[in-house]
Short mmCIF file of C-alpha atoms and ligand atoms in Angstrom, two decimals:
data_model
loop_
_atom_site.label_atom_id
_atom_site.label_comp_id
_atom_site.label_asym_id
_atom_site.label_seq_id
_atom_site.Cartn_x
_atom_site.Cartn_y
_atom_site.Cartn_z
CA MET A 21 27.87 -40.78 72.52
CA TYR A 22 28.04 -38.69 69.30
CA ARG A 23 30.74 -41.00 67.86
CA TYR A 24 28.64 -44.02 68.70
CA ALA A 25 25.61 -42.53 66.84
CA GLN A 26 27.84 -41.67 63.85
CA LYS A 27 29.15 -45.27 63.68
CA LEU A 28 25.63 -46.66 63.88
CA HIS A 29 24.53 -44.32 61.08
CA GLN A 30 27.45 -45.47 58.90
CA LEU A 31 26.63 -49.12 59.59
CA LEU A 32 22.95 -48.65 58.69
CA ARG A 33 23.92 -46.86 55.47
CA SER A 34 26.24 -49.70 54.43
CA LEU A 35 23.51 -52.23 55.18
CA LEU A 36 21.04 -50.27 53.05
CA ILE A 37 23.49 -50.07 50.12
CA LEU A 38 24.22 -53.79 50.45
CA SER A 39 20.55 -54.71 50.40
CA LEU A 40 19.99 -52.47 47.34
CA ILE A 41 22.87 -54.18 45.50
CA THR A 42 21.54 -57.61 46.46
CA ALA A 43 18.04 -56.72 45.25
CA THR A 44 19.37 -55.44 41.91
CA ASN A 45 21.50 -58.57 41.46
CA ALA A 46 18.54 -60.80 42.31
CA GLN A 47 16.45 -58.99 39.70
CA ALA A 48 19.21 -59.38 37.09
CA ALA A 49 19.64 -63.04 38.05
CA GLN A 50 15.94 -63.66 37.53
CA LYS A 51 16.12 -62.50 33.90
CA ILE A 52 15.98 -65.44 31.56
CA ASP A 53 18.92 -65.60 29.15
CA LEU A 54 17.11 -66.76 26.06
CA ILE A 55 17.80 -67.98 22.53
CA ILE A 56 14.69 -68.36 20.37
CA ASP A 57 14.90 -71.01 17.68
CA THR A 58 12.10 -70.42 15.21
CA ASP A 59 10.55 -71.00 11.76
CA PRO A 60 8.27 -67.96 11.28
CA GLY A 61 5.46 -68.77 10.65
CA ALA A 62 2.38 -66.79 11.72
CA ASP A 63 2.25 -67.94 15.35
CA ASP A 64 6.06 -67.69 15.58
CA ILE A 65 5.77 -63.97 14.73
CA VAL A 66 3.24 -63.47 17.53
CA ALA A 67 5.61 -65.31 19.88
CA LEU A 68 8.59 -63.19 18.78
CA LEU A 69 6.73 -59.88 19.25
CA PHE A 70 5.54 -61.12 22.65
CA ALA A 71 9.07 -62.06 23.75
CA LEU A 72 10.75 -58.95 22.35
CA ALA A 73 8.20 -56.79 24.17
CA SER A 74 9.24 -58.35 27.49
CA PRO A 75 12.84 -57.20 28.06
CA ASP A 76 12.44 -56.97 31.85
CA GLU A 77 12.13 -60.73 32.12
CA LEU A 78 13.65 -62.03 28.89
CA ASN A 79 17.16 -61.26 27.75
CA VAL A 80 16.77 -62.39 24.13
CA ARG A 81 20.35 -63.03 23.02
CA ALA A 82 19.57 -64.16 19.47
CA LEU A 83 16.99 -65.58 17.13
CA THR A 84 18.11 -68.70 15.28
CA THR A 85 16.09 -69.76 12.27
CA VAL A 86 15.32 -73.12 10.76
CA ALA A 87 13.38 -74.41 7.76
CA GLY A 88 9.91 -75.47 8.80
CA ASN A 89 6.68 -73.65 8.04
CA VAL A 90 8.42 -72.30 4.91
CA ARG A 91 11.93 -72.45 3.41
CA LEU A 92 14.88 -71.17 5.42
CA ASP A 93 15.34 -67.96 3.41
CA LYS A 94 11.74 -67.01 4.18
CA THR A 95 11.79 -67.98 7.88
CA SER A 96 15.02 -65.96 8.22
CA ARG A 97 13.48 -62.93 6.53
CA ASN A 98 10.37 -63.21 8.67
CA ALA A 99 12.41 -63.39 11.89
CA ARG A 100 14.22 -60.20 10.80
CA LEU A 101 10.85 -58.60 10.14
CA ALA A 102 9.66 -59.52 13.64
CA ARG A 103 12.63 -57.82 15.32
CA GLU A 104 12.15 -54.77 13.07
CA TRP A 105 8.45 -54.53 13.99
CA ALA A 106 9.36 -54.90 17.65
CA GLY A 107 11.97 -52.12 17.37
CA ARG A 108 14.65 -54.62 18.51
CA GLU A 109 17.07 -54.65 15.58
CA GLU A 110 20.01 -55.10 17.95
CA VAL A 111 18.98 -58.75 18.45
CA PRO A 112 20.99 -60.84 15.96
CA VAL A 113 19.30 -63.33 13.66
CA TYR A 114 21.36 -66.39 12.64
CA ALA A 115 20.15 -68.67 9.87
CA GLY A 116 20.48 -72.39 10.57
CA ALA A 117 19.53 -75.68 8.95
CA PRO A 118 17.91 -75.53 5.49
CA LYS A 119 16.55 -79.06 5.85
CA PRO A 120 15.81 -81.73 8.46
CA LEU A 121 18.42 -84.24 9.66
CA MET A 122 17.21 -87.18 7.57
CA ARG A 123 13.64 -86.94 6.30
CA THR A 124 12.43 -85.15 3.18
CA PRO A 125 11.59 -81.51 3.97
CA ILE A 126 7.94 -80.58 4.49
CA TYR A 127 6.43 -77.12 4.73
CA ALA A 128 3.10 -75.71 5.95
CA GLU A 129 2.35 -73.07 3.30
CA ASP A 130 -1.29 -74.14 3.29
CA ILE A 131 -1.62 -72.81 6.86
CA HIS A 132 0.94 -69.97 6.95
CA GLY A 133 0.75 -68.75 3.35
CA LYS A 134 3.39 -68.75 0.60
CA GLU A 135 5.56 -66.23 2.44
CA GLY A 136 5.02 -67.88 5.82
CA LEU A 137 2.98 -64.95 7.09
CA SER A 138 -0.76 -65.15 6.76
CA GLY A 139 -2.83 -61.97 6.58
CA ILE A 140 -0.06 -59.39 6.11
CA ALA A 141 2.33 -58.11 3.43
CA VAL A 142 6.05 -58.78 3.75
CA HIS A 143 9.01 -56.64 2.70
CA GLU A 144 12.79 -56.97 2.77
CA PRO A 145 13.85 -55.93 6.29
CA ARG A 146 16.34 -53.09 6.85
CA GLN A 147 18.92 -55.25 8.66
CA GLY A 148 20.54 -58.41 7.33
CA LEU A 149 21.44 -61.69 8.97
CA ALA A 150 24.27 -62.08 11.45
CA GLN A 151 27.47 -63.62 10.09
CA GLY A 152 27.89 -67.36 10.62
CA SER A 153 25.44 -70.20 11.01
CA ALA A 154 22.96 -70.73 13.82
CA ILE A 155 24.60 -74.07 14.59
CA THR A 156 28.03 -72.48 15.13
CA TYR A 157 26.38 -69.72 17.17
CA LEU A 158 24.67 -72.29 19.41
CA ILE A 159 27.90 -74.27 19.87
CA ASP A 160 30.06 -71.24 20.66
CA THR A 161 27.50 -69.63 22.95
CA LEU A 162 26.54 -72.74 24.91
CA LYS A 163 30.12 -73.98 25.24
CA SER A 164 31.29 -70.77 26.83
CA ALA A 165 28.13 -70.00 28.84
CA ARG A 166 27.93 -70.21 32.62
CA PRO A 167 26.80 -73.73 33.64
CA HIS A 168 23.08 -74.26 32.96
CA SER A 169 22.43 -70.58 32.30
CA ILE A 170 20.75 -70.39 28.87
CA THR A 171 17.14 -71.24 28.04
CA ILE A 172 16.20 -72.19 24.48
CA ALA A 173 12.66 -71.56 23.24
CA MET A 174 12.12 -74.10 20.48
CA LEU A 175 9.33 -72.92 18.17
CA GLY A 176 9.98 -75.07 15.11
CA PRO A 177 11.62 -78.37 14.09
CA GLN A 178 14.54 -79.04 16.43
CA THR A 179 17.17 -79.46 13.69
CA ASN A 180 19.54 -76.64 14.73
CA LEU A 181 19.99 -77.76 18.32
CA ALA A 182 20.25 -81.42 17.27
CA LEU A 183 23.05 -80.59 14.82
CA ALA A 184 24.84 -78.57 17.50
CA LEU A 185 24.49 -81.45 20.00
CA ILE A 186 25.76 -84.02 17.50
CA GLN A 187 28.80 -81.88 16.70
CA GLU A 188 29.55 -80.89 20.29
CA PRO A 189 27.67 -82.89 22.96
CA GLY A 190 29.43 -80.87 25.68
CA ILE A 191 27.21 -77.86 24.95
CA VAL A 192 24.61 -79.39 27.28
CA GLN A 193 26.61 -77.74 30.07
CA GLY A 194 25.38 -74.27 29.05
CA ILE A 195 21.69 -75.17 28.75
CA LYS A 196 19.33 -74.39 31.59
CA GLU A 197 16.19 -75.64 29.86
CA VAL A 198 14.74 -76.24 26.42
CA VAL A 199 11.09 -75.23 26.15
CA VAL A 200 9.53 -76.86 23.10
CA MET A 201 6.30 -76.11 21.29
CA GLY A 202 5.53 -79.49 19.88
CA GLY A 203 4.08 -82.93 20.27
CA ALA A 204 0.59 -84.16 21.03
CA HIS A 205 -0.84 -86.81 23.31
CA PHE A 206 -4.46 -86.35 24.47
CA ASN A 207 -5.31 -84.06 21.58
CA GLY A 208 -4.14 -86.16 18.63
CA GLY A 209 -2.01 -84.68 15.87
CA ASN A 210 -2.44 -81.77 13.47
CA ILE A 211 -0.43 -83.07 10.52
CA THR A 212 -1.26 -86.80 10.84
CA PRO A 213 -3.83 -88.34 13.16
CA VAL A 214 -1.11 -88.73 15.81
CA ALA A 215 1.73 -86.31 14.95
CA GLU A 216 2.15 -82.59 15.54
CA PHE A 217 3.86 -80.56 12.77
CA ASN A 218 7.17 -79.64 14.48
CA LEU A 219 7.87 -83.21 15.56
CA PHE A 220 6.69 -84.67 12.24
CA ALA A 221 8.93 -82.21 10.35
CA ASP A 222 12.05 -83.57 12.08
CA PRO A 223 11.47 -86.42 14.55
CA HIS A 224 15.12 -87.50 14.40
CA ALA A 225 16.19 -84.08 15.66
CA ALA A 226 13.66 -84.20 18.49
CA GLU A 227 15.06 -87.62 19.45
CA VAL A 228 18.60 -86.26 19.65
CA VAL A 229 17.43 -83.46 21.96
CA LEU A 230 15.37 -85.86 24.11
CA LYS A 231 18.32 -88.22 24.51
CA SER A 232 20.80 -85.44 25.30
CA GLY A 233 19.70 -85.24 28.93
CA VAL A 234 18.84 -81.50 28.84
CA LYS A 235 15.99 -80.29 31.01
CA LEU A 236 12.96 -80.30 28.72
CA THR A 237 9.51 -78.77 28.87
CA TYR A 238 6.95 -79.52 26.15
CA LEU A 239 3.94 -77.33 25.30
CA PRO A 240 2.05 -79.74 23.03
CA LEU A 241 -1.25 -79.42 21.17
CA ASP A 242 -2.88 -80.72 24.39
CA VAL A 243 -2.43 -77.26 25.89
CA THR A 244 -2.33 -75.01 22.81
CA HIS A 245 -5.74 -76.30 21.73
CA LYS A 246 -7.14 -75.14 25.09
CA ILE A 247 -5.94 -71.56 24.55
CA LEU A 248 -8.07 -70.36 21.67
CA THR A 249 -8.84 -66.96 20.22
CA SER A 250 -12.40 -65.67 20.53
CA GLU A 251 -14.14 -62.62 19.14
CA ALA A 252 -13.71 -60.86 22.48
CA ARG A 253 -9.99 -61.71 22.61
CA LEU A 254 -9.41 -60.53 19.05
CA LYS A 255 -11.22 -57.32 19.99
CA GLN A 256 -8.82 -56.91 22.94
CA ILE A 257 -5.95 -57.06 20.45
CA ALA A 258 -7.63 -54.69 17.97
CA ALA A 259 -8.30 -52.18 20.76
CA LEU A 260 -4.56 -51.78 21.26
CA ASN A 261 -4.63 -49.48 18.28
CA ASN A 262 -0.87 -49.72 17.70
CA ASN A 263 1.11 -51.27 14.86
CA ALA A 264 1.91 -54.46 16.82
CA GLY A 265 -1.76 -54.96 17.61
CA ARG A 266 -2.73 -54.45 13.96
CA LEU A 267 -0.07 -56.93 12.78
CA VAL A 268 -1.05 -59.59 15.30
CA GLY A 269 -4.76 -59.02 14.60
CA ASP A 270 -4.30 -59.32 10.83
CA ILE A 271 -2.08 -62.40 11.17
CA LEU A 272 -4.41 -64.18 13.58
CA ASN A 273 -7.64 -63.39 11.76
CA GLU A 274 -6.28 -65.25 8.75
CA TYR A 275 -4.22 -67.92 10.56
CA ILE A 276 -7.01 -69.25 12.77
CA LYS A 277 -9.39 -69.91 9.87
CA GLY A 278 -7.78 -73.24 8.94
CA ASP A 279 -7.93 -74.77 12.43
CA MET A 280 -11.42 -73.42 13.15
CA GLU A 281 -12.72 -75.06 10.03
CA HIS A 282 -10.71 -78.28 10.33
CA TYR A 283 -11.56 -78.97 13.96
CA GLY A 284 -14.89 -77.16 14.14
CA ILE A 285 -13.65 -75.12 17.12
CA PRO A 286 -14.82 -71.59 18.03
CA GLY A 287 -11.34 -70.03 17.85
CA GLY A 288 -7.79 -70.87 16.85
CA PRO A 289 -4.66 -71.74 18.86
CA VAL A 290 -1.59 -69.44 18.89
CA HIS A 291 0.79 -72.37 19.50
CA ASP A 292 4.27 -70.83 19.71
CA ALA A 293 3.20 -67.84 21.79
CA THR A 294 2.31 -70.21 24.65
CA VAL A 295 6.04 -70.91 25.09
CA VAL A 296 6.66 -67.21 25.75
CA ALA A 297 3.73 -67.04 28.17
CA TYR A 298 5.10 -70.11 29.96
CA LEU A 299 8.50 -68.43 30.38
CA LEU A 300 6.95 -65.20 31.64
CA LYS A 301 4.25 -66.68 33.87
CA PRO A 302 4.56 -70.45 34.42
CA GLN A 303 1.80 -70.26 37.02
CA LEU A 304 -0.69 -69.94 34.15
CA PHE A 305 0.06 -73.55 33.20
CA SER A 306 -0.03 -77.02 34.70
CA GLY A 307 1.45 -80.35 33.69
CA ARG A 308 3.35 -83.40 34.79
CA SER A 309 6.88 -84.84 34.61
CA VAL A 310 6.67 -87.82 32.30
CA ASN A 311 8.63 -90.14 30.08
CA VAL A 312 8.37 -89.09 26.41
CA VAL A 313 9.68 -90.86 23.33
CA VAL A 314 9.34 -89.84 19.70
CA ASP A 315 8.55 -92.37 17.02
CA SER A 316 10.92 -91.87 14.10
CA ARG A 317 10.17 -95.15 12.31
CA GLU A 318 8.58 -94.95 8.88
CA GLY A 319 4.86 -95.68 9.09
CA PRO A 320 1.58 -94.24 10.32
CA THR A 321 3.00 -93.21 13.72
CA PHE A 322 6.02 -91.33 12.28
CA GLY A 323 6.56 -88.20 14.40
CA GLN A 324 4.21 -89.24 17.19
CA THR A 325 5.13 -88.37 20.78
CA ILE A 326 4.41 -91.27 23.12
CA VAL A 327 3.78 -89.94 26.60
CA ASP A 328 3.66 -92.17 29.68
CA TRP A 329 1.15 -89.91 31.49
CA TYR A 330 0.27 -92.57 34.11
CA ASP A 331 3.86 -93.74 34.60
CA GLY A 332 3.01 -97.30 33.60
CA LEU A 333 6.53 -97.98 32.31
CA LYS A 334 8.33 -96.57 35.36
CA ALA A 335 10.80 -95.15 32.84
CA PRO A 336 12.93 -92.05 33.56
CA ARG A 337 10.85 -88.85 33.44
CA ASN A 338 12.69 -86.90 30.78
CA ALA A 339 10.28 -83.99 30.20
CA PHE A 340 7.70 -81.77 31.83
CA TRP A 341 4.54 -82.13 29.73
CA VAL A 342 2.25 -79.09 29.95
CA GLU A 343 -1.31 -80.23 29.63
CA SER A 344 -3.46 -77.27 30.57
CA GLY A 345 -3.34 -73.46 30.71
CA ASP A 346 -5.33 -70.37 31.68
CA ALA A 347 -6.60 -69.12 28.30
CA GLN A 348 -7.80 -65.68 29.42
CA GLY A 349 -4.62 -65.24 31.49
CA PHE A 350 -2.62 -65.95 28.34
CA PHE A 351 -4.47 -63.37 26.22
CA ASP A 352 -4.35 -60.73 28.96
CA LEU A 353 -0.59 -61.14 29.21
CA LEU A 354 -0.13 -61.08 25.42
CA VAL A 355 -2.20 -57.89 25.10
CA GLU A 356 -0.40 -56.23 28.01
CA ARG A 357 2.96 -56.90 26.33
CA LEU A 358 1.88 -55.92 22.79
CA ALA A 359 0.69 -52.60 24.25
CA ARG A 360 4.34 -51.81 25.02
CA LEU A 361 5.31 -51.91 21.34
CA LYS A 362 4.72 -49.24 18.71
C1 BDR B 14 3.52 -75.74 15.19
O1 BDR B 14 3.67 -76.01 13.81
C2 BDR B 14 3.91 -74.82 13.09
O2 BDR B 14 3.16 -74.79 11.93
C3 BDR B 14 3.58 -73.70 14.04
O3 BDR B 14 4.41 -72.57 13.80
C4 BDR B 14 3.86 -74.28 15.39
O4 BDR B 14 5.20 -74.15 15.75
C5 BDR B 14 2.11 -76.13 15.59
O5 BDR B 14 1.90 -77.48 15.33
CA1 CA B 15 6.68 -72.53 14.61
#
């Protein structure tokens, strides 16, 4: 009888240990292995602080930088500043493409300021760039990654990933999903009447990514223009009373002015940060699987995303198009995460 009880006890103990191991593995498996491709950029910095403050869900493997809002040397410095401010200097920053695939480079200094960071002072960060280019980093990492294991948050023109795909199409095997901030359908554009900045800045690159067959999610202006700052939301950020809150507050207070004036809206969008919120809490957002093409022909529709929302063409649905989001849910999550930083 005693031996029987002892055996049962041993069995129960092994089962408990097994279930603990399984739970830990499941938690680890749920973490998103993430590369953030970015052109900081005021809203990029908010997105980077947001992501780097969320290590339980996001395993940020690297930041890769691209020319976009400002020149590559400045976006690369600003990305290094973001990791310094987040206390995450172990995350490598690789500099990538200094110009788009084919078109003449454009910048958005009028919105983001000469240094690419509205509302705050910049300095030379303590840590330098990682050795090697972002394109080589993407190729090496995605080629050797477990099948469909790495997510790419695409916060600027898509030049780096396009170059990597052109050089080594096989890297698609390592990509789980590419989550893009870019494009516009219902909202209209922000750089031309129909084009959004990131797509307009390098439509040929966006085309390469669209045609590669990777799983794609787009967070276009349609959704980012529904998630606006307000006085109350800016107060939520100011009340954090930490350095991250002060930085984000100062950046946003300046950054939102342009859009508020241009569109006559009561607050400003924080475009790139919606990608991070989508990764952390997709239930805050809704959208539809659609067929998307990018117009890369010269002319008034250059850079426009053409979205078959009603499936009139019966063409393959190559992207999930996020159309709406919970604005207060977004700001609550952002504030909760910024509170974790210094
Ligand atoms: C996008 O363009 C850039 O200026 C912002 O950083 C964002 O990625 C919004 O259209
Ligand atoms: Ca950006």
